[in-house]
Amino acid sequence: MLAACGSGSEGSDGNRQDDAGPPQSGGSATIVQTSEPRRLDPALMSNDLGTNALVGNSLYGQLLRMDAKGKVQYGLAKSLTTSDGGTTWKLKLRDGLKFSDGTPLDAAAVKFNWARLADPKVGSQSAPYAGLVTDMTPSGQDLDFKLSLPVNHFEAAIAQSLNWIASPRALRGSAQSFDAEPVGAGPFVLGSWTRSGPMVLKRNPAYYDSSRPYLDELVLTANSDSVQRAATVKSGGADAGFVNQHTQAEKEGMNVASPKLGGGLFMAFNARTAPFDDVRARQAVAQAVDREAVLRTLTPGGAAEAPATLYADGSPYNGDNTLPEYDKAAAQKLFDELAAEGEPVRFTITSYPTTEGKRTVEAIQSQLNQYENVQVEVEVLDFSAAVGKTVQKTFQLITSGLYPGVQPGLALYLGLHSKSPGNLSGVEDRALDAALLKGLAATGEAEQTEAFQEVGRLFGELTPGMIYTRYELGLGWKDQLHGVELYGNAGIRTDTLWVSK
């Protein structure tokens, strides 16, 4: 998938048990996140640390989760099974579930939410996942559904993008009324929210697990500057915050956990239009950029090792395949070859307005403009405009993300298959399509490994984009906070958090 997917953690283990003893109930914790949501509608949020994972998991909880090894853990749901290898499924919910407004959380509510996610008028980033679901039949707490193609590990899709279920009655009301009083079945309910200020979440007494959440209150603030977020935690202004420079945060006495997703931040080439409709232009740029030099501009004095593989380090899915390496001579040869044919490489890089994003594209521009027969411009757009270019596929080179995760089949299919609406680059290749479908439906580990290794080989050959760094955002927390647990595709539980008294 482009822009967000995976499991596990780097740095400290996000699921680790410390020596603080059994969880203590009560108290309040403050976490500083990167930004606040524009809306509290679960269809308009994403389950990612960098965006809305804290808010969504607090208000809506999880149907299910995936641990670092890909094993399913159940929350509001109690089972998910397939009868035919990935096309026909049954989701069973726990009995007696209630939304915070007292209405039942049943299979009909799940159907309503999933159908809404797939509706183009809603504009959800989860639409590619929800669009695979067909023929939903609810009966009490059981939802029978089919997929438009076999997906052997559909639990990964649910954990990532179909996990948050809100009250249908509340969603049928106005957007303003829902934002004022969002209705879910998560561990917390909204106490108060001052736009551009703190969001105060209060313990939900009707949560399905009566022993949790442990906290009485969770306060969320926002700061887009990673250095300031870390400084806030260090100074005691927050119990935890999202950090980019893990090594520095650990030196300053924080515990750090971050997802181990493979892939990473991704400069996506638009192969639908010049100059990147020619694979040689894509290969030239990928070889021309010293990715480690780019990283050094982002984290002076920090680690600067660019990813060498599509999948997470050590994954058997990598095989002998590697990403294109920095090679100035090879890049210049390709630039010259294209110019000799009358097609010099000229393009614009589009960036989101974050400090790190601007510095990244400017560093890439500076390197590329040192070559002959290539000319690069940069445009920095606000979030809505950048998202618009992404959705409309009107960019030439844009910042995004590709995260295979622990069960990479669906993420890779949605991000790379020629018929997928989530295929940001627009690369079309029959061999790649075949390998993606094989990996999606594979039931045995050997078959999966063979398919995903072939995807990795073709990714390097076709160069739909340039992965320049792994997912770097993590949660840094001080010793008084406990119960940090990441799950799935950069999601985070909040019902397990507690503070020492």
Coordinates of C-alpha atoms in Angstrom, one line a residue:
M1 CA 0.0 0.0 0.0
L2 CA 1.1 3.5 -0.6
A3 CA 1.2 5.6 2.5
A4 CA 0.9 3.3 5.4
C5 CA 1.2 -0.7 6.4
G6 CA 3.1 -3.6 8.7
S7 CA 4.0 -4.8 12.2
G8 CA 6.7 -5.2 14.8
S9 CA 9.0 -2.6 16.4
E10 CA 12.5 -1.2 16.2
G11 CA 14.3 0.3 19.2
S12 CA 12.6 -0.8 22.4
D13 CA 9.9 -3.4 22.0
G14 CA 6.5 -1.7 21.9
N15 CA 4.9 -4.8 23.5
R16 CA 7.5 -5.2 26.2
Q17 CA 6.6 -5.9 29.9
D18 CA 8.7 -3.8 32.2
D19 CA 9.5 -4.3 35.9
A20 CA 7.0 -1.8 37.2
G21 CA 4.7 -4.6 38.5
P22 CA 1.0 -5.0 37.7
P23 CA -0.9 -2.2 36.0
Q24 CA -2.3 0.5 38.3
S25 CA -5.7 2.0 37.5
G26 CA -6.4 5.7 37.6
G27 CA -4.5 8.8 36.8
S28 CA -3.9 10.8 33.6
A29 CA -1.3 10.7 30.8
T30 CA -0.4 13.3 28.2
I31 CA 0.9 12.4 24.8
V32 CA 2.1 14.9 22.2
Q33 CA 1.3 13.8 18.6
T34 CA 2.3 15.2 15.3
S35 CA -1.1 16.8 14.4
E36 CA -4.7 16.8 15.4
P37 CA -7.4 15.3 13.2
R38 CA -9.6 17.5 11.1
R39 CA -12.6 15.3 11.8
L40 CA -13.4 12.5 14.3
D41 CA -15.2 10.5 11.7
P42 CA -13.3 7.2 11.6
A43 CA -13.7 7.0 7.8
L44 CA -11.6 10.2 7.5
M45 CA -8.8 9.2 9.9
S46 CA -6.0 6.7 9.4
N47 CA -4.5 4.1 11.7
D48 CA -1.0 5.4 11.7
L49 CA 1.2 6.9 14.4
G50 CA 2.0 9.9 12.2
T51 CA -1.7 10.8 11.8
N52 CA -4.7 9.6 13.9
A53 CA -3.8 6.3 15.6
L54 CA -4.0 7.6 19.1
V55 CA -7.4 9.3 18.6
G56 CA -9.0 6.5 16.5
N57 CA -7.9 3.6 18.8
S58 CA -9.1 5.5 21.8
L59 CA -12.6 6.3 20.5
Y60 CA -13.2 3.2 18.5
G61 CA -10.9 0.5 19.9
Q62 CA -10.2 -2.5 17.5
L63 CA -12.1 -5.3 16.0
L64 CA -8.8 -7.2 16.0
R65 CA -5.0 -6.7 16.0
M66 CA -1.9 -8.3 14.6
D67 CA 1.2 -8.8 16.6
A68 CA 4.8 -8.6 15.4
K69 CA 4.7 -12.2 14.1
G70 CA 1.4 -11.8 12.2
K71 CA -0.7 -13.6 14.8
V72 CA -4.3 -12.3 15.3
Q73 CA -5.4 -10.9 18.6
Y74 CA -9.1 -10.2 19.1
G75 CA -10.7 -7.1 20.6
L76 CA -14.3 -6.3 19.8
A77 CA -14.4 -9.3 17.5
K78 CA -13.9 -12.8 18.8
S79 CA -13.1 -14.7 15.6
L80 CA -12.4 -14.3 11.8
T81 CA -12.4 -17.3 9.6
T82 CA -12.3 -18.2 5.9
S83 CA -13.9 -21.3 4.5
D84 CA -12.2 -21.3 1.1
G85 CA -8.7 -19.9 1.3
G86 CA -9.6 -16.2 1.3
T87 CA -12.7 -15.4 -0.6
T88 CA -15.6 -16.3 1.8
W89 CA -15.3 -15.0 5.4
K90 CA -17.1 -14.9 8.7
L91 CA -16.5 -12.2 11.3
K92 CA -17.9 -12.9 14.7
L93 CA -18.3 -10.1 17.3
R94 CA -18.4 -10.4 21.0
D95 CA -21.9 -10.6 22.6
G96 CA -23.4 -7.6 24.3
L97 CA -21.3 -4.9 22.7
K98 CA -22.6 -1.4 23.0
F99 CA -21.6 2.0 21.6
S100 CA -21.2 4.8 24.1
D101 CA -24.7 6.1 23.2
G102 CA -26.2 2.7 24.2
T103 CA -27.0 1.4 20.7
P104 CA -25.8 -2.1 19.8
L105 CA -22.5 -2.7 18.1
D106 CA -23.6 -5.7 16.0
A107 CA -22.8 -7.1 12.5
A108 CA -25.2 -4.6 10.9
A109 CA -23.1 -1.7 12.3
V110 CA -19.9 -3.2 10.9
K111 CA -21.6 -3.6 7.5
F112 CA -22.8 0.0 7.6
N113 CA -19.2 1.3 8.4
W114 CA -17.5 -0.9 5.8
A115 CA -20.0 0.1 3.1
R116 CA -19.5 3.7 4.0
L117 CA -15.7 3.4 3.7
A118 CA -16.1 2.1 0.2
D119 CA -18.4 5.0 -0.9
P120 CA -16.4 7.4 -3.1
K121 CA -18.5 10.3 -1.8
V122 CA -17.1 9.8 1.7
G123 CA -13.5 10.1 0.4
S124 CA -11.9 7.6 2.8
Q125 CA -8.3 6.5 2.5
S126 CA -9.5 3.1 3.4
A127 CA -11.6 2.8 0.3
P128 CA -9.2 0.5 -1.6
Y129 CA -9.5 -2.1 1.3
A130 CA -13.3 -1.7 1.8
G131 CA -13.8 -1.9 -1.9
L132 CA -12.7 -5.5 -1.9
V133 CA -15.6 -6.5 0.3
T134 CA -18.8 -7.7 -1.3
D135 CA -22.0 -9.5 -0.4
M136 CA -22.1 -8.6 3.3
T137 CA -24.8 -10.5 5.2
P138 CA -25.2 -9.5 8.9
S139 CA -27.0 -11.7 11.4
G140 CA -26.8 -10.7 15.0
Q141 CA -23.1 -10.6 15.9
D142 CA -22.0 -12.5 12.8
L143 CA -21.1 -10.9 9.5
D144 CA -20.7 -13.1 6.5
F145 CA -18.9 -11.5 3.6
K146 CA -17.0 -12.2 0.4
L147 CA -14.0 -10.6 -1.3
S148 CA -13.7 -9.8 -5.0
L149 CA -10.5 -11.8 -5.1
P150 CA -8.9 -14.3 -2.7
V151 CA -6.9 -12.7 0.1
N152 CA -5.5 -15.3 2.5
H153 CA -4.6 -12.8 5.2
F154 CA -7.4 -10.3 5.2
E155 CA -7.0 -9.8 8.9
A156 CA -4.1 -7.5 8.0
A157 CA -6.5 -5.3 6.1
I158 CA -9.0 -5.2 8.9
A159 CA -6.3 -4.3 11.5
Q160 CA -5.0 -1.5 9.2
S161 CA -8.0 0.1 7.6
L162 CA -11.4 -1.5 8.6
N163 CA -10.9 -1.6 12.4
W164 CA -12.8 1.4 13.7
I165 CA -16.6 1.1 13.9
A166 CA -18.8 4.0 14.9
S167 CA -22.4 4.2 15.7
P168 CA -24.5 4.3 12.5
R169 CA -27.1 6.4 14.2
A170 CA -24.5 9.0 15.1
L171 CA -22.9 8.9 11.6
R172 CA -26.2 9.6 10.0
G173 CA -26.3 13.0 11.8
S174 CA -24.4 16.1 10.8
A175 CA -20.6 16.2 10.7
Q176 CA -20.6 19.0 13.3
S177 CA -22.7 16.9 15.7
F178 CA -20.5 13.9 15.3
D179 CA -17.3 15.9 15.9
A180 CA -18.8 17.3 19.0
E181 CA -19.9 13.9 20.3
P182 CA -18.3 11.0 18.4
V183 CA -19.9 7.7 19.3
G184 CA -17.8 4.6 19.3
A185 CA -17.1 1.5 21.5
G186 CA -13.5 2.2 22.3
P187 CA -11.8 2.6 25.7
F188 CA -12.3 6.3 25.9
V189 CA -14.9 8.9 25.1
L190 CA -14.4 12.6 24.1
G191 CA -14.4 14.8 27.2
S192 CA -13.4 18.1 25.5
W193 CA -11.5 19.3 22.5
T194 CA -10.1 22.7 21.9
R195 CA -9.1 23.1 18.2
S196 CA -5.3 23.7 18.1
G197 CA -5.3 22.8 21.7
P198 CA -5.7 19.8 24.0
M199 CA -8.1 16.9 23.3
V200 CA -9.2 15.4 26.6
L201 CA -10.4 11.8 26.5
K202 CA -12.2 10.2 29.5
R203 CA -12.5 6.6 30.5
N204 CA -15.4 4.8 28.8
P205 CA -17.3 2.9 31.6
A206 CA -19.1 0.8 29.0
Y207 CA -15.9 -0.6 27.4
Y208 CA -16.2 -4.3 26.7
D209 CA -13.3 -5.1 29.0
S210 CA -14.3 -3.8 32.4
S211 CA -10.7 -3.9 33.8
R212 CA -9.5 -1.4 31.2
P213 CA -8.6 1.2 30.2
Y214 CA -6.3 1.7 33.2
L215 CA -6.2 5.5 32.8
D216 CA -9.0 7.7 33.9
E217 CA -7.9 10.4 31.4
L218 CA -5.8 10.6 28.3
V219 CA -4.8 14.1 27.1
L220 CA -3.6 14.6 23.5
T221 CA -1.7 17.6 22.3
A222 CA -0.1 18.3 18.9
N223 CA 3.1 19.7 17.6
S224 CA 4.4 19.3 14.0
D225 CA 8.0 19.8 15.0
S226 CA 9.8 16.6 16.0
V227 CA 12.5 18.4 18.0
Q228 CA 9.9 20.3 20.0
R229 CA 7.9 17.1 20.7
A230 CA 11.0 15.4 22.1
A231 CA 11.8 18.5 24.2
T232 CA 8.3 18.5 25.6
V233 CA 8.7 15.0 26.8
K234 CA 12.2 15.5 28.1
S235 CA 11.1 18.6 30.1
G236 CA 8.1 16.8 31.7
G237 CA 5.5 18.6 29.7
A238 CA 4.2 15.2 28.4
D239 CA 4.5 11.6 29.4
A240 CA 5.2 10.5 25.8
G241 CA 5.5 11.9 22.3
F242 CA 6.2 10.9 18.8
V243 CA 9.9 11.1 17.9
N244 CA 11.9 10.9 14.8
Q245 CA 15.5 10.6 16.1
H246 CA 15.3 7.4 18.1
T247 CA 19.0 7.3 19.1
Q248 CA 18.9 10.8 20.4
A249 CA 15.6 10.2 22.3
E250 CA 17.1 7.1 24.0
K251 CA 20.2 9.1 25.0
E252 CA 17.9 11.6 26.6
G253 CA 16.4 8.9 28.8
M254 CA 13.3 7.9 26.8
N255 CA 12.1 4.5 25.9
V256 CA 11.4 4.3 22.2
A257 CA 9.2 1.9 20.1
S258 CA 8.5 2.1 16.4
P259 CA 7.0 -0.2 13.7
K260 CA 9.3 -2.4 11.7
L261 CA 7.4 -2.3 8.4
G262 CA 10.0 -2.7 5.7
G263 CA 9.6 -0.4 2.7
G264 CA 9.7 3.2 3.9
L265 CA 9.2 6.7 2.9
F266 CA 8.9 6.6 -0.9
M267 CA 9.4 9.1 -3.7
A268 CA 6.8 7.9 -6.1
F269 CA 7.4 8.3 -9.9
N270 CA 4.4 8.9 -12.0
A271 CA 4.9 6.5 -14.9
R272 CA 1.7 7.7 -16.6
T273 CA 3.4 10.9 -18.0
A274 CA 6.8 12.1 -19.1
P275 CA 9.6 11.9 -18.1
F276 CA 8.9 8.9 -15.9
D277 CA 6.8 6.9 -18.4
D278 CA 10.3 5.8 -19.5
V279 CA 11.8 3.3 -17.0
R280 CA 15.3 4.7 -17.8
A281 CA 14.3 8.1 -16.3
R282 CA 13.1 6.3 -13.2
Q283 CA 16.3 4.3 -12.9
A284 CA 18.5 7.3 -13.6
V285 CA 17.0 9.3 -10.7
A286 CA 17.1 6.4 -8.3
Q287 CA 20.8 5.8 -9.1
A288 CA 21.6 9.5 -9.1
V289 CA 20.5 10.3 -5.5
D290 CA 22.8 9.6 -2.6
R291 CA 20.0 8.6 -0.2
E292 CA 22.4 8.5 2.8
A293 CA 23.5 12.1 2.1
V294 CA 19.8 13.1 2.1
L295 CA 19.3 11.4 5.5
R296 CA 22.3 13.2 6.9
T297 CA 20.6 16.5 6.1
L298 CA 17.6 15.3 8.1
T299 CA 19.4 13.9 11.2
P300 CA 22.8 15.6 11.5
G301 CA 25.1 13.4 13.5
G302 CA 22.5 10.6 13.5
A303 CA 22.2 7.3 11.7
A304 CA 22.2 7.6 7.9
E305 CA 21.8 4.2 6.5
A306 CA 19.5 4.0 3.5
P307 CA 17.3 0.9 3.1
A308 CA 18.9 -1.7 0.9
T309 CA 15.8 -4.0 0.5
L310 CA 12.1 -3.7 -0.1
Y311 CA 11.1 -5.8 2.9
A312 CA 12.2 -5.4 6.5
D313 CA 15.9 -6.2 7.2
G314 CA 16.3 -9.9 7.7
S315 CA 13.0 -10.9 6.0
P316 CA 13.2 -14.1 3.9
Y317 CA 11.1 -12.3 1.3
N318 CA 14.2 -10.2 0.4
G319 CA 16.1 -13.2 -1.0
D320 CA 19.1 -11.8 -2.9
N321 CA 17.2 -8.8 -4.2
T322 CA 18.2 -5.2 -3.4
L323 CA 17.0 -1.7 -4.2
P324 CA 18.9 0.3 -6.9
E325 CA 22.2 1.6 -5.5
Y326 CA 23.8 5.0 -5.7
D327 CA 25.8 5.1 -9.0
K328 CA 26.7 8.5 -10.4
A329 CA 28.3 7.2 -13.6
A330 CA 25.3 4.9 -14.4
A331 CA 22.9 7.7 -13.7
Q332 CA 24.7 10.2 -15.9
K333 CA 24.9 7.7 -18.7
L334 CA 21.1 7.3 -18.7
F335 CA 20.5 11.1 -18.5
D336 CA 22.7 11.5 -21.5
E337 CA 21.1 8.7 -23.4
L338 CA 17.6 10.2 -22.9
A339 CA 18.8 13.7 -23.9
A340 CA 20.4 12.4 -27.1
E341 CA 17.0 11.0 -28.0
G342 CA 15.4 14.5 -27.5
E343 CA 14.0 13.7 -24.1
P344 CA 16.0 15.5 -21.4
V345 CA 14.8 14.8 -17.9
R346 CA 12.8 17.7 -16.5
F347 CA 10.3 17.4 -13.6
T348 CA 8.9 18.8 -10.4
I349 CA 9.0 17.2 -7.0
T350 CA 5.9 17.7 -4.9
S351 CA 6.3 17.9 -1.1
Y352 CA 4.0 18.1 1.9
P353 CA 4.6 21.2 4.1
T354 CA 6.4 19.5 7.0
T355 CA 9.9 20.6 7.9
E356 CA 11.4 17.1 7.2
G357 CA 9.5 16.9 3.9
K358 CA 10.8 20.2 2.6
R359 CA 14.3 19.5 3.6
T360 CA 14.2 16.1 1.9
V361 CA 13.0 17.3 -1.5
E362 CA 15.4 20.2 -1.4
A363 CA 18.3 17.9 -0.7
I364 CA 17.2 15.6 -3.6
Q365 CA 16.8 18.7 -5.9
S366 CA 20.3 19.9 -5.0
Q367 CA 21.9 16.6 -5.8
L368 CA 20.1 16.1 -9.1
N369 CA 20.8 19.6 -10.4
Q370 CA 24.5 18.8 -10.3
Y371 CA 24.0 16.4 -13.2
E372 CA 23.9 17.3 -16.9
N373 CA 20.7 16.9 -18.9
V374 CA 18.4 17.0 -15.8
Q375 CA 16.5 19.9 -14.4
V376 CA 14.5 19.6 -11.2
E377 CA 12.0 22.1 -9.6
V378 CA 10.3 21.8 -6.1
E379 CA 6.8 22.7 -5.1
V380 CA 5.7 22.6 -1.4
L381 CA 1.9 22.4 -1.1
D382 CA -0.4 22.4 1.9
F383 CA -1.8 19.0 2.9
S384 CA -5.1 19.3 1.1
A385 CA -3.4 20.3 -2.2
A386 CA -0.8 17.6 -1.9
V387 CA -3.4 15.0 -1.2
G388 CA -5.4 16.3 -4.2
K389 CA -2.4 15.8 -6.5
T390 CA -1.9 12.3 -5.1
V391 CA -5.5 11.3 -5.6
Q392 CA -5.8 12.8 -9.0
K393 CA -2.3 11.4 -10.1
T394 CA -1.3 14.8 -11.4
F395 CA 2.2 14.8 -9.9
Q396 CA 5.5 13.9 -11.5
L397 CA 7.5 12.9 -8.3
I398 CA 5.8 13.0 -4.9
T399 CA 6.5 12.0 -1.3
S400 CA 4.5 9.0 -0.2
G401 CA 5.1 5.7 1.6
L402 CA 5.2 2.0 0.8
Y403 CA 5.0 -0.4 3.8
P404 CA 4.8 -4.1 3.1
G405 CA 4.6 -5.2 6.7
V406 CA 4.5 -8.6 8.3
Q407 CA 1.8 -9.9 5.9
P408 CA 2.7 -8.0 2.7
G409 CA 0.3 -9.5 0.2
L410 CA -2.5 -7.0 0.3
A411 CA -0.4 -4.0 0.9
L412 CA 1.8 -4.7 -2.1
Y413 CA -1.2 -5.6 -4.3
L414 CA -3.0 -2.4 -3.5
G415 CA 0.2 -0.3 -3.9
L416 CA 1.6 -1.9 -7.1
H417 CA -0.9 -3.9 -9.1
S418 CA -1.8 -2.3 -12.4
K419 CA -5.5 -2.5 -11.8
S420 CA -5.4 -1.2 -8.2
P421 CA -6.7 2.4 -7.6
G422 CA -4.0 2.6 -5.0
N423 CA -1.2 2.1 -7.5
L424 CA 0.3 5.6 -7.2
S425 CA 3.1 5.2 -9.7
G426 CA 0.9 3.7 -12.5
V427 CA 3.6 1.2 -13.5
E428 CA 2.0 -1.7 -15.5
D429 CA 3.7 -5.0 -15.8
R430 CA 2.2 -8.4 -16.4
A431 CA 4.9 -10.3 -14.5
L432 CA 4.6 -8.0 -11.5
D433 CA 0.8 -8.4 -11.6
A434 CA 1.1 -12.2 -11.6
A435 CA 3.5 -12.2 -8.7
L436 CA 1.3 -9.9 -6.7
L437 CA -1.8 -12.1 -7.2
K438 CA 0.2 -15.2 -6.3
G439 CA 1.4 -13.7 -3.1
L440 CA -2.0 -12.5 -2.2
A441 CA -3.7 -15.9 -2.4
A442 CA -0.7 -18.0 -1.3
T443 CA -1.5 -20.3 1.7
G444 CA 2.0 -21.9 2.3
E445 CA 5.1 -20.1 3.4
A446 CA 7.2 -21.5 0.5
E447 CA 4.7 -20.2 -2.1
Q448 CA 4.5 -16.8 -0.3
T449 CA 8.3 -16.5 -0.2
E450 CA 8.7 -17.3 -3.9
A451 CA 6.0 -14.8 -4.9
F452 CA 7.2 -12.0 -2.7
Q453 CA 10.8 -12.5 -3.8
E454 CA 9.7 -12.1 -7.4
V455 CA 7.9 -8.9 -6.4
G456 CA 11.1 -7.6 -4.8
R457 CA 13.1 -8.4 -7.9
L458 CA 10.6 -6.7 -10.2
F459 CA 10.3 -3.7 -7.9
G460 CA 14.0 -3.1 -8.3
E461 CA 13.9 -3.6 -12.0
L462 CA 10.8 -1.5 -12.8
T463 CA 11.6 1.2 -10.2
P464 CA 8.1 2.6 -9.4
G465 CA 9.7 4.7 -6.8
M466 CA 12.7 5.4 -4.6
I467 CA 12.6 4.3 -1.0
Y468 CA 14.9 6.6 0.9
T469 CA 14.4 5.8 4.5
R470 CA 12.5 3.3 6.7
Y471 CA 9.4 4.4 8.7
E472 CA 11.1 6.6 11.3
L473 CA 8.4 7.8 13.5
G474 CA 8.2 6.2 16.9
L475 CA 6.8 6.7 20.4
G476 CA 9.2 8.0 23.0
W477 CA 8.1 7.8 26.6
K478 CA 9.4 8.4 30.1
D479 CA 9.6 5.7 32.8
Q480 CA 6.4 6.7 34.6
L481 CA 4.3 5.5 31.6
H482 CA 3.8 1.8 31.0
G483 CA 1.8 -0.5 28.8
V484 CA 2.9 0.8 25.5
E485 CA 1.8 -1.6 22.8
L486 CA 2.0 -1.1 19.1
Y487 CA 0.1 -3.3 16.7
G488 CA -0.4 -4.0 13.0
N489 CA 0.4 -1.2 10.6
A490 CA 1.7 1.5 13.0
G491 CA -1.4 1.3 15.2
I492 CA -1.2 1.8 19.0
R493 CA -3.4 0.6 21.8
T494 CA -4.4 3.1 24.5
D495 CA -6.5 0.8 26.8
T496 CA -3.2 -0.8 28.0
L497 CA -1.5 2.5 29.0
W498 CA -1.0 3.2 32.7
V499 CA 1.1 5.5 34.9
S500 CA 3.1 4.9 38.1
K501 CA 1.8 6.7 41.2

